[in-house]
Amino acid sequence: FEHPNNFPRVEYDADGNRLGLLVEEQRTNLITYSEDFSDSSWNSNKQGISVAVNVAVAPDGTLTADKLNETATTNRHRIGFDISSVGDAVFSFFAKAGERTFVRTWAFVGGNTDGAEFNLSNGTIVREHTSGAATIKNVGNGWYRCSCIVDAASANSVVVGPVTEAVSGNDNYAGEAGKGIYIWGAQLEEASFPTSYIKNEGTPSGATRSADVASIPVADFGYNQSAGTVFVEAKGIGDGVNFPRFVNFQDDSSNRWELIGDTGLDVRMFQRFSATSDVNSDIILNVLDGQTNIKLAYAKAENDAAGSGNGSAVVTDTSNGQLSSVDTLYIGVGSDGGTDFLTGHIKSIKYYPRRLTNAQLQDLTS
């Protein structure tokens, strides 16, 4: 679904369970024709494949999915997209089993390849090649979103095509005309992990999705400047570089209190007053993997801060001094409203205009 501006991106999984509000940074899809695999832009390293256009219902409910059919030749069966002059990247696409149930993707890197193979009948990763860390996600109706990290800085193309179970791991085999897989929504991002799909209908420089920035003035929900507690249930990704935010109450970057991920996979409670960090304590470790559901609570009053994650023992800090006076709650984004995005889903936020007890913090997050 192509979300219009000011329309919250509340998402659900393949079974209909609510994931929550999706918050992501700005990204660009460098694949010129992301849904038309018959376009000449997909002719790089094309071998042993014919493309049937718009023959299946895609994950977005439209009749726009193509089919990659083998030709009756002993060859590799694949199509490719040129990625010259692109840095390290992640390649992703949606695929569904046809007569073939395996799909392989890789990038040519000198004489070697980075890539992965996926089983489209059970949603598993068959193998990963070189540095090609892979993921596969069920998106419903037999479709899976497959992704793979590629060392694109020295590669000349990314390639995708069916393989047979008998020769999984070797894409050079005797093809059978008309047998293949369904494919839709290819994406190449200069990043270390994939984000939600961005449609590109012919922009060579790439189609760009703006960042998600959600905020609420604290005056709109009866905020208490003297004391308060925030509860968040969410999933997020740590990338080793940024500091993903869950919630951020702020006046400006020098005066704020927030639940924040560090450059590892941990989450901490953090407060700054007049540019001085008063609270900076981890409350739960090793959870920012994009898969772990996290329940976080952070309570504060003057010289009295406490936090808990997933029912863990409460972490306290009594040295936080004077409280910051804040005017805005940012959701899933950093203190300036433009960096350190959560890149994940926020399922629930609750705010209490008082400092809850330590026992209540544990109960909330259990």
mmCIF file of C-alpha atoms in Angstrom:
data_model
loop_
_atom_site.group_PDB
_atom_site.id
_atom_site.type_symbol
_atom_site.label_atom_id
_atom_site.label_comp_id
_atom_site.label_asym_id
_atom_site.label_seq_id
_atom_site.Cartn_x
_atom_site.Cartn_y
_atom_site.Cartn_z
ATOM 1 C CA PHE A 1 0.000 0.000 0.000
ATOM 2 C CA GLU A 2 1.388 3.372 -1.027
ATOM 3 C CA HIS A 3 0.743 5.479 2.074
ATOM 4 C CA PRO A 4 -0.151 9.145 1.478
ATOM 5 C CA ASN A 5 1.317 11.894 3.646
ATOM 6 C CA ASN A 6 -0.109 12.168 7.155
ATOM 7 C CA PHE A 7 -1.574 8.669 6.964
ATOM 8 C CA PRO A 8 -0.141 6.531 9.806
ATOM 9 C CA ARG A 9 1.538 3.377 8.516
ATOM 10 C CA VAL A 10 -0.097 0.890 10.899
ATOM 11 C CA GLU A 11 0.840 -2.603 9.697
ATOM 12 C CA TYR A 12 -0.253 -6.188 10.297
ATOM 13 C CA ASP A 13 1.577 -9.483 9.841
ATOM 14 C CA ALA A 14 0.554 -12.284 7.475
ATOM 15 C CA ASP A 15 -1.799 -13.742 10.111
ATOM 16 C CA GLY A 16 -3.609 -10.458 10.721
ATOM 17 C CA ASN A 17 -1.899 -9.592 14.008
ATOM 18 C CA ARG A 18 -1.301 -5.876 14.514
ATOM 19 C CA LEU A 19 2.393 -4.967 14.416
ATOM 20 C CA GLY A 20 1.825 -1.275 15.057
ATOM 21 C CA LEU A 21 2.979 2.056 13.664
ATOM 22 C CA LEU A 22 5.886 1.636 11.242
ATOM 23 C CA VAL A 23 8.655 4.231 11.653
ATOM 24 C CA GLU A 24 11.536 4.247 9.159
ATOM 25 C CA GLU A 25 14.283 6.516 7.933
ATOM 26 C CA GLN A 26 14.371 7.902 4.399
ATOM 27 C CA ARG A 27 15.441 5.311 1.831
ATOM 28 C CA THR A 28 15.843 5.068 -1.964
ATOM 29 C CA ASN A 29 15.076 2.099 -4.208
ATOM 30 C CA LEU A 30 17.751 2.015 -6.919
ATOM 31 C CA ILE A 31 15.978 -0.600 -9.051
ATOM 32 C CA THR A 32 14.673 1.400 -12.026
ATOM 33 C CA TYR A 33 11.672 -0.829 -12.796
ATOM 34 C CA SER A 34 10.872 -2.611 -9.559
ATOM 35 C CA GLU A 35 7.771 -4.450 -10.832
ATOM 36 C CA ASP A 36 8.498 -4.908 -14.554
ATOM 37 C CA PHE A 37 11.101 -7.641 -14.952
ATOM 38 C CA SER A 38 10.662 -7.615 -18.733
ATOM 39 C CA ASP A 39 12.202 -4.141 -18.960
ATOM 40 C CA SER A 40 15.614 -3.918 -20.623
ATOM 41 C CA SER A 41 17.123 -2.690 -17.345
ATOM 42 C CA TRP A 42 16.881 -6.325 -16.171
ATOM 43 C CA ASN A 43 18.973 -7.658 -19.101
ATOM 44 C CA SER A 44 22.298 -7.587 -17.228
ATOM 45 C CA ASN A 45 23.612 -11.190 -17.106
ATOM 46 C CA LYS A 46 20.264 -12.449 -18.406
ATOM 47 C CA GLN A 47 20.420 -16.122 -19.383
ATOM 48 C CA GLY A 48 17.971 -18.983 -19.887
ATOM 49 C CA ILE A 49 14.911 -17.004 -18.757
ATOM 50 C CA SER A 50 11.743 -15.659 -20.296
ATOM 51 C CA VAL A 51 9.482 -13.235 -18.432
ATOM 52 C CA ALA A 52 5.685 -13.456 -18.351
ATOM 53 C CA VAL A 53 4.315 -10.060 -17.336
ATOM 54 C CA ASN A 54 1.399 -9.400 -14.943
ATOM 55 C CA VAL A 55 0.301 -13.021 -14.604
ATOM 56 C CA ALA A 56 -0.294 -13.279 -10.829
ATOM 57 C CA VAL A 57 -1.751 -11.269 -7.966
ATOM 58 C CA ALA A 58 1.057 -9.456 -6.156
ATOM 59 C CA PRO A 59 1.355 -8.958 -2.386
ATOM 60 C CA ASP A 60 -0.369 -5.558 -2.732
ATOM 61 C CA GLY A 61 -3.474 -7.199 -4.260
ATOM 62 C CA THR A 62 -2.904 -6.041 -7.853
ATOM 63 C CA LEU A 63 -2.352 -8.182 -10.956
ATOM 64 C CA THR A 64 1.237 -6.972 -11.369
ATOM 65 C CA ALA A 65 3.407 -9.957 -10.435
ATOM 66 C CA ASP A 66 5.625 -11.420 -13.157
ATOM 67 C CA LYS A 67 6.851 -14.959 -13.667
ATOM 68 C CA LEU A 68 10.434 -15.997 -14.379
ATOM 69 C CA ASN A 69 10.229 -19.059 -16.639
ATOM 70 C CA GLU A 70 13.163 -21.270 -17.540
ATOM 71 C CA THR A 71 13.965 -21.876 -21.165
ATOM 72 C CA ALA A 72 14.748 -25.392 -22.387
ATOM 73 C CA THR A 73 18.508 -24.912 -22.336
ATOM 74 C CA THR A 74 21.325 -26.176 -20.156
ATOM 75 C CA ASN A 75 22.416 -22.894 -18.727
ATOM 76 C CA ARG A 76 22.015 -20.530 -15.832
ATOM 77 C CA HIS A 77 18.448 -19.273 -15.529
ATOM 78 C CA ARG A 78 18.466 -15.703 -14.296
ATOM 79 C CA ILE A 79 17.991 -12.003 -14.909
ATOM 80 C CA GLY A 80 20.073 -9.179 -13.495
ATOM 81 C CA PHE A 81 20.189 -5.469 -12.768
ATOM 82 C CA ASP A 82 23.330 -3.375 -13.198
ATOM 83 C CA ILE A 83 24.654 -1.981 -9.893
ATOM 84 C CA SER A 84 27.941 -0.455 -10.977
ATOM 85 C CA SER A 85 29.116 2.444 -8.798
ATOM 86 C CA VAL A 86 26.843 1.409 -5.920
ATOM 87 C CA GLY A 87 28.210 0.977 -2.400
ATOM 88 C CA ASP A 88 27.458 -1.895 -0.045
ATOM 89 C CA ALA A 89 23.771 -2.633 -0.270
ATOM 90 C CA VAL A 90 20.839 -4.910 0.522
ATOM 91 C CA PHE A 91 18.827 -6.482 -2.294
ATOM 92 C CA SER A 92 15.268 -7.648 -1.639
ATOM 93 C CA PHE A 93 12.314 -8.964 -3.646
ATOM 94 C CA PHE A 94 8.998 -10.755 -3.173
ATOM 95 C CA ALA A 95 8.815 -14.303 -4.527
ATOM 96 C CA LYS A 96 6.273 -17.128 -4.692
ATOM 97 C CA ALA A 97 6.746 -20.741 -5.700
ATOM 98 C CA GLY A 98 5.570 -21.816 -9.126
ATOM 99 C CA GLU A 99 6.748 -25.090 -10.624
ATOM 100 C CA ARG A 100 10.057 -24.327 -8.929
ATOM 101 C CA THR A 101 10.201 -23.853 -5.167
ATOM 102 C CA PHE A 102 13.739 -22.517 -4.855
ATOM 103 C CA VAL A 103 15.026 -19.055 -5.773
ATOM 104 C CA ARG A 104 18.592 -17.831 -5.731
ATOM 105 C CA THR A 105 19.992 -14.308 -5.695
ATOM 106 C CA TRP A 106 23.562 -13.112 -5.784
ATOM 107 C CA ALA A 107 25.850 -10.283 -6.807
ATOM 108 C CA PHE A 108 28.929 -10.728 -8.947
ATOM 109 C CA VAL A 109 31.967 -9.590 -6.962
ATOM 110 C CA GLY A 110 35.070 -10.150 -9.037
ATOM 111 C CA GLY A 111 35.386 -13.917 -9.439
ATOM 112 C CA ASN A 112 33.202 -14.606 -6.389
ATOM 113 C CA THR A 113 29.568 -14.097 -5.485
ATOM 114 C CA ASP A 114 27.594 -12.843 -2.521
ATOM 115 C CA GLY A 115 24.107 -14.220 -2.286
ATOM 116 C CA ALA A 116 21.602 -16.649 -0.847
ATOM 117 C CA GLU A 117 19.090 -19.328 -1.754
ATOM 118 C CA PHE A 118 15.563 -19.561 -0.396
ATOM 119 C CA ASN A 119 12.957 -22.315 -0.156
ATOM 120 C CA LEU A 120 9.611 -20.838 -1.186
ATOM 121 C CA SER A 121 7.598 -23.844 -0.037
ATOM 122 C CA ASN A 122 8.473 -23.498 3.651
ATOM 123 C CA GLY A 123 10.024 -20.034 3.960
ATOM 124 C CA THR A 124 13.546 -21.047 4.916
ATOM 125 C CA ILE A 125 17.039 -19.950 3.927
ATOM 126 C CA VAL A 126 18.797 -22.840 2.204
ATOM 127 C CA ARG A 127 22.256 -21.295 2.301
ATOM 128 C CA GLU A 128 24.150 -18.022 2.361
ATOM 129 C CA HIS A 129 27.213 -17.306 0.252
ATOM 130 C CA THR A 130 30.212 -15.262 1.383
ATOM 131 C CA SER A 131 29.006 -12.163 3.264
ATOM 132 C CA GLY A 132 25.479 -12.360 1.919
ATOM 133 C CA ALA A 133 23.544 -12.325 5.217
ATOM 134 C CA ALA A 134 19.957 -13.185 4.283
ATOM 135 C CA THR A 135 16.402 -12.950 5.616
ATOM 136 C CA ILE A 136 13.045 -14.353 4.495
ATOM 137 C CA LYS A 137 9.648 -13.171 5.724
ATOM 138 C CA ASN A 138 6.172 -14.604 5.119
ATOM 139 C CA VAL A 139 3.887 -11.855 3.766
ATOM 140 C CA GLY A 140 0.851 -14.061 3.091
ATOM 141 C CA ASN A 141 -0.820 -15.916 0.209
ATOM 142 C CA GLY A 142 2.321 -17.942 -0.516
ATOM 143 C CA TRP A 143 4.512 -14.859 -0.953
ATOM 144 C CA TYR A 144 7.815 -14.319 0.844
ATOM 145 C CA ARG A 145 10.033 -11.284 0.995
ATOM 146 C CA CYS A 146 13.638 -12.396 0.501
ATOM 147 C CA SER A 147 16.647 -10.184 1.162
ATOM 148 C CA CYS A 148 20.401 -10.489 0.985
ATOM 149 C CA ILE A 149 23.343 -8.238 1.855
ATOM 150 C CA VAL A 150 25.672 -7.837 -1.120
ATOM 151 C CA ASP A 151 29.161 -6.400 -1.397
ATOM 152 C CA ALA A 152 27.942 -4.110 -4.141
ATOM 153 C CA ALA A 153 30.956 -1.800 -4.035
ATOM 154 C CA SER A 154 32.894 -4.170 -6.288
ATOM 155 C CA ALA A 155 30.012 -5.974 -8.030
ATOM 156 C CA ASN A 156 28.549 -5.258 -11.439
ATOM 157 C CA SER A 157 25.024 -6.644 -11.044
ATOM 158 C CA VAL A 158 22.525 -8.324 -8.755
ATOM 159 C CA VAL A 159 20.939 -11.441 -10.206
ATOM 160 C CA VAL A 160 17.865 -13.497 -9.343
ATOM 161 C CA GLY A 161 16.424 -16.691 -10.782
ATOM 162 C CA PRO A 162 14.897 -20.105 -10.045
ATOM 163 C CA VAL A 163 16.884 -23.187 -9.191
ATOM 164 C CA THR A 164 15.725 -26.785 -8.859
ATOM 165 C CA GLU A 165 15.778 -28.678 -5.591
ATOM 166 C CA ALA A 166 18.080 -31.271 -7.096
ATOM 167 C CA VAL A 167 20.721 -28.701 -7.960
ATOM 168 C CA SER A 168 20.120 -26.132 -5.246
ATOM 169 C CA GLY A 169 23.428 -24.319 -4.956
ATOM 170 C CA ASN A 170 24.183 -24.723 -8.668
ATOM 171 C CA ASP A 171 22.201 -22.562 -11.047
ATOM 172 C CA ASN A 172 23.637 -24.177 -14.214
ATOM 173 C CA TYR A 173 21.220 -26.977 -15.192
ATOM 174 C CA ALA A 174 18.878 -28.223 -17.919
ATOM 175 C CA GLY A 175 15.857 -25.963 -17.785
ATOM 176 C CA GLU A 176 12.303 -26.956 -18.615
ATOM 177 C CA ALA A 177 10.326 -24.418 -20.608
ATOM 178 C CA GLY A 178 7.549 -22.771 -18.621
ATOM 179 C CA LYS A 179 8.769 -23.833 -15.184
ATOM 180 C CA GLY A 180 9.719 -21.099 -12.767
ATOM 181 C CA ILE A 181 8.791 -18.785 -9.911
ATOM 182 C CA TYR A 182 6.698 -15.644 -9.429
ATOM 183 C CA ILE A 183 8.418 -12.367 -8.544
ATOM 184 C CA TRP A 184 7.463 -8.800 -7.658
ATOM 185 C CA GLY A 185 8.755 -5.689 -5.918
ATOM 186 C CA ALA A 186 12.543 -5.730 -6.286
ATOM 187 C CA GLN A 187 14.500 -3.242 -4.197
ATOM 188 C CA LEU A 188 18.150 -2.243 -3.837
ATOM 189 C CA GLU A 189 19.065 0.046 -0.918
ATOM 190 C CA GLU A 190 22.484 1.339 0.086
ATOM 191 C CA ALA A 191 22.148 0.107 3.658
ATOM 192 C CA SER A 192 22.790 -2.880 5.918
ATOM 193 C CA PHE A 193 19.152 -4.012 6.218
ATOM 194 C CA PRO A 194 15.990 -3.705 4.096
ATOM 195 C CA THR A 195 13.093 -1.343 4.768
ATOM 196 C CA SER A 196 9.535 -1.410 3.462
ATOM 197 C CA TYR A 197 8.991 -1.630 -0.275
ATOM 198 C CA ILE A 198 9.352 1.534 -2.416
ATOM 199 C CA LYS A 199 7.841 1.327 -5.894
ATOM 200 C CA ASN A 200 10.008 2.618 -8.758
ATOM 201 C CA GLU A 201 8.371 3.050 -12.172
ATOM 202 C CA GLY A 202 11.351 4.230 -14.199
ATOM 203 C CA THR A 203 13.480 6.694 -12.248
ATOM 204 C CA PRO A 204 17.134 5.785 -12.970
ATOM 205 C CA SER A 205 18.395 7.762 -9.978
ATOM 206 C CA GLY A 206 16.026 5.862 -7.695
ATOM 207 C CA ALA A 207 12.626 6.335 -6.080
ATOM 208 C CA THR A 208 12.778 7.793 -2.570
ATOM 209 C CA ARG A 209 10.446 7.378 0.400
ATOM 210 C CA SER A 210 10.498 10.195 2.942
ATOM 211 C CA ALA A 211 11.258 9.482 6.585
ATOM 212 C CA ASP A 212 8.413 8.845 9.014
ATOM 213 C CA VAL A 213 8.212 11.634 11.589
ATOM 214 C CA ALA A 214 5.387 11.414 14.139
ATOM 215 C CA SER A 215 4.982 13.886 16.996
ATOM 216 C CA ILE A 216 2.371 15.137 19.475
ATOM 217 C CA PRO A 217 2.447 18.369 21.511
ATOM 218 C CA VAL A 218 2.477 17.320 25.177
ATOM 219 C CA ALA A 219 -0.281 19.865 25.831
ATOM 220 C CA ASP A 220 -2.621 17.577 23.855
ATOM 221 C CA PHE A 221 -2.590 14.806 26.451
ATOM 222 C CA GLY A 222 -2.288 16.444 29.866
ATOM 223 C CA TYR A 223 1.456 16.126 30.343
ATOM 224 C CA ASN A 224 2.844 16.583 33.859
ATOM 225 C CA GLN A 225 6.173 18.444 33.891
ATOM 226 C CA SER A 226 6.923 17.383 37.495
ATOM 227 C CA ALA A 227 6.674 13.601 37.180
ATOM 228 C CA GLY A 228 5.551 10.942 34.736
ATOM 229 C CA THR A 229 5.864 7.438 33.338
ATOM 230 C CA VAL A 230 5.896 6.216 29.757
ATOM 231 C CA PHE A 231 5.271 2.635 28.599
ATOM 232 C CA VAL A 232 6.135 1.422 25.086
ATOM 233 C CA GLU A 233 5.658 -1.915 23.348
ATOM 234 C CA ALA A 234 7.666 -2.132 20.129
ATOM 235 C CA LYS A 235 10.254 -3.828 17.916
ATOM 236 C CA GLY A 236 13.315 -2.056 16.540
ATOM 237 C CA ILE A 237 16.646 -2.518 14.783
ATOM 238 C CA GLY A 238 20.090 -1.566 16.049
ATOM 239 C CA ASP A 239 22.605 -0.989 13.271
ATOM 240 C CA GLY A 240 25.774 -0.331 15.241
ATOM 241 C CA VAL A 241 25.859 3.339 14.193
ATOM 242 C CA ASN A 242 22.698 5.182 15.203
ATOM 243 C CA PHE A 243 20.758 5.528 18.451
ATOM 244 C CA PRO A 244 17.195 4.442 17.581
ATOM 245 C CA ARG A 245 14.501 6.136 19.641
ATOM 246 C CA PHE A 246 11.271 4.634 20.915
ATOM 247 C CA VAL A 247 9.836 7.769 22.502
ATOM 248 C CA ASN A 248 11.456 11.162 23.017
ATOM 249 C CA PHE A 249 9.996 13.939 25.169
ATOM 250 C CA GLN A 250 11.855 17.134 24.391
ATOM 251 C CA ASP A 251 12.072 20.903 24.401
ATOM 252 C CA ASP A 252 15.176 20.719 22.207
ATOM 253 C CA SER A 253 18.154 18.407 21.879
ATOM 254 C CA SER A 254 19.645 19.812 25.096
ATOM 255 C CA ASN A 255 16.529 19.142 27.179
ATOM 256 C CA ARG A 256 14.875 15.775 26.778
ATOM 257 C CA TRP A 257 14.081 12.390 28.309
ATOM 258 C CA GLU A 258 13.660 9.273 26.205
ATOM 259 C CA LEU A 259 13.859 5.553 25.700
ATOM 260 C CA ILE A 260 16.773 5.021 23.338
ATOM 261 C CA GLY A 261 18.727 2.169 21.785
ATOM 262 C CA ASP A 262 22.494 2.214 21.869
ATOM 263 C CA THR A 263 24.853 1.310 19.017
ATOM 264 C CA GLY A 264 24.604 -2.329 20.059
ATOM 265 C CA LEU A 265 21.319 -4.101 20.717
ATOM 266 C CA ASP A 266 20.515 -2.628 24.151
ATOM 267 C CA VAL A 267 17.879 -0.114 25.304
ATOM 268 C CA ARG A 268 18.457 2.547 27.940
ATOM 269 C CA MET A 269 16.612 5.327 29.723
ATOM 270 C CA PHE A 270 18.180 8.692 29.049
ATOM 271 C CA GLN A 271 17.690 12.251 30.271
ATOM 272 C CA ARG A 272 19.494 15.479 29.445
ATOM 273 C CA PHE A 273 19.041 18.851 31.138
ATOM 274 C CA SER A 274 20.818 21.976 29.820
ATOM 275 C CA ALA A 275 23.004 19.776 27.605
ATOM 276 C CA THR A 276 24.165 17.648 30.577
ATOM 277 C CA SER A 277 23.328 13.933 30.662
ATOM 278 C CA ASP A 278 21.716 13.169 34.021
ATOM 279 C CA VAL A 279 20.351 9.663 33.344
ATOM 280 C CA ASN A 280 22.017 7.145 31.024
ATOM 281 C CA SER A 281 21.314 3.567 32.167
ATOM 282 C CA ASP A 282 20.630 0.344 30.241
ATOM 283 C CA ILE A 283 17.364 -1.321 31.246
ATOM 284 C CA ILE A 284 17.371 -4.307 28.842
ATOM 285 C CA LEU A 285 20.086 -5.935 26.711
ATOM 286 C CA ASN A 286 20.334 -7.613 23.286
ATOM 287 C CA VAL A 287 16.829 -6.905 21.977
ATOM 288 C CA LEU A 288 17.238 -4.547 18.995
ATOM 289 C CA ASP A 289 17.209 -7.303 16.374
ATOM 290 C CA GLY A 290 13.997 -6.311 14.604
ATOM 291 C CA GLN A 291 12.301 -9.506 15.808
ATOM 292 C CA THR A 292 12.155 -9.328 19.611
ATOM 293 C CA ASN A 293 9.015 -7.787 21.082
ATOM 294 C CA ILE A 294 10.071 -5.287 23.755
ATOM 295 C CA LYS A 295 8.004 -3.843 26.594
ATOM 296 C CA LEU A 296 9.679 -0.813 28.176
ATOM 297 C CA ALA A 297 8.745 1.486 31.051
ATOM 298 C CA TYR A 298 10.536 4.634 32.204
ATOM 299 C CA ALA A 299 9.362 6.602 35.241
ATOM 300 C CA LYS A 300 10.780 9.904 36.430
ATOM 301 C CA ALA A 301 10.481 12.539 39.099
ATOM 302 C CA GLU A 302 13.093 14.924 40.468
ATOM 303 C CA ASN A 303 16.160 12.904 41.559
ATOM 304 C CA ASP A 304 14.152 9.740 40.995
ATOM 305 C CA ALA A 305 14.328 7.813 37.687
ATOM 306 C CA ALA A 306 13.562 4.139 37.144
ATOM 307 C CA GLY A 307 13.151 1.765 34.208
ATOM 308 C CA SER A 308 12.325 -1.832 33.365
ATOM 309 C CA GLY A 309 12.297 -3.937 30.204
ATOM 310 C CA ASN A 310 10.274 -7.123 29.663
ATOM 311 C CA GLY A 311 9.716 -7.542 33.402
ATOM 312 C CA SER A 312 13.381 -7.306 34.319
ATOM 313 C CA ALA A 313 14.633 -5.953 37.648
ATOM 314 C CA VAL A 314 14.055 -2.218 37.884
ATOM 315 C CA VAL A 315 17.086 -0.012 37.209
ATOM 316 C CA THR A 316 17.105 3.184 39.284
ATOM 317 C CA ASP A 317 18.957 6.495 39.169
ATOM 318 C CA THR A 318 18.609 9.142 41.892
ATOM 319 C CA SER A 319 21.029 11.683 40.444
ATOM 320 C CA ASN A 320 18.956 13.078 37.610
ATOM 321 C CA GLY A 321 18.601 16.493 39.264
ATOM 322 C CA GLN A 322 16.308 19.126 37.812
ATOM 323 C CA LEU A 323 13.698 17.984 35.300
ATOM 324 C CA SER A 324 13.607 19.284 31.758
ATOM 325 C CA SER A 325 10.553 21.256 30.683
ATOM 326 C CA VAL A 326 9.389 19.680 27.426
ATOM 327 C CA ASP A 327 6.787 20.568 24.805
ATOM 328 C CA THR A 328 6.767 17.716 22.251
ATOM 329 C CA LEU A 329 6.619 13.931 22.196
ATOM 330 C CA TYR A 330 8.425 12.454 19.180
ATOM 331 C CA ILE A 331 7.566 8.847 18.330
ATOM 332 C CA GLY A 332 10.286 6.581 16.946
ATOM 333 C CA VAL A 333 12.667 9.389 15.983
ATOM 334 C CA GLY A 334 15.543 11.351 17.541
ATOM 335 C CA SER A 335 15.616 14.618 19.379
ATOM 336 C CA ASP A 336 15.621 16.810 16.269
ATOM 337 C CA GLY A 337 12.812 14.893 14.592
ATOM 338 C CA GLY A 338 15.092 13.891 11.727
ATOM 339 C CA THR A 339 17.664 11.285 12.810
ATOM 340 C CA ASP A 340 18.036 8.017 14.733
ATOM 341 C CA PHE A 341 14.830 6.404 13.510
ATOM 342 C CA LEU A 342 13.523 3.280 15.220
ATOM 343 C CA THR A 343 13.143 1.365 11.933
ATOM 344 C CA GLY A 344 10.498 -0.840 13.449
ATOM 345 C CA HIS A 345 6.956 -0.986 14.766
ATOM 346 C CA ILE A 346 5.494 0.728 17.810
ATOM 347 C CA LYS A 347 2.512 -1.300 18.946
ATOM 348 C CA SER A 348 1.511 0.714 22.001
ATOM 349 C CA ILE A 349 2.374 3.859 23.959
ATOM 350 C CA LYS A 350 0.894 4.710 27.353
ATOM 351 C CA TYR A 351 1.623 7.811 29.378
ATOM 352 C CA TYR A 352 0.872 8.258 33.088
ATOM 353 C CA PRO A 353 1.131 11.777 34.583
ATOM 354 C CA ARG A 354 2.802 10.435 37.731
ATOM 355 C CA ARG A 355 5.809 8.411 38.783
ATOM 356 C CA LEU A 356 4.587 4.807 38.969
ATOM 357 C CA THR A 357 6.083 2.501 41.580
ATOM 358 C CA ASN A 358 8.906 0.121 40.755
ATOM 359 C CA ALA A 359 6.542 -2.819 41.186
ATOM 360 C CA GLN A 360 4.131 -1.250 38.696
ATOM 361 C CA LEU A 361 6.967 -0.817 36.162
ATOM 362 C CA GLN A 362 7.717 -4.530 36.320
ATOM 363 C CA ASP A 363 4.044 -5.440 36.073
ATOM 364 C CA LEU A 364 3.574 -3.221 33.021
ATOM 365 C CA THR A 365 6.501 -4.764 31.134
ATOM 366 C CA SER A 366 5.985 -8.417 32.117
#
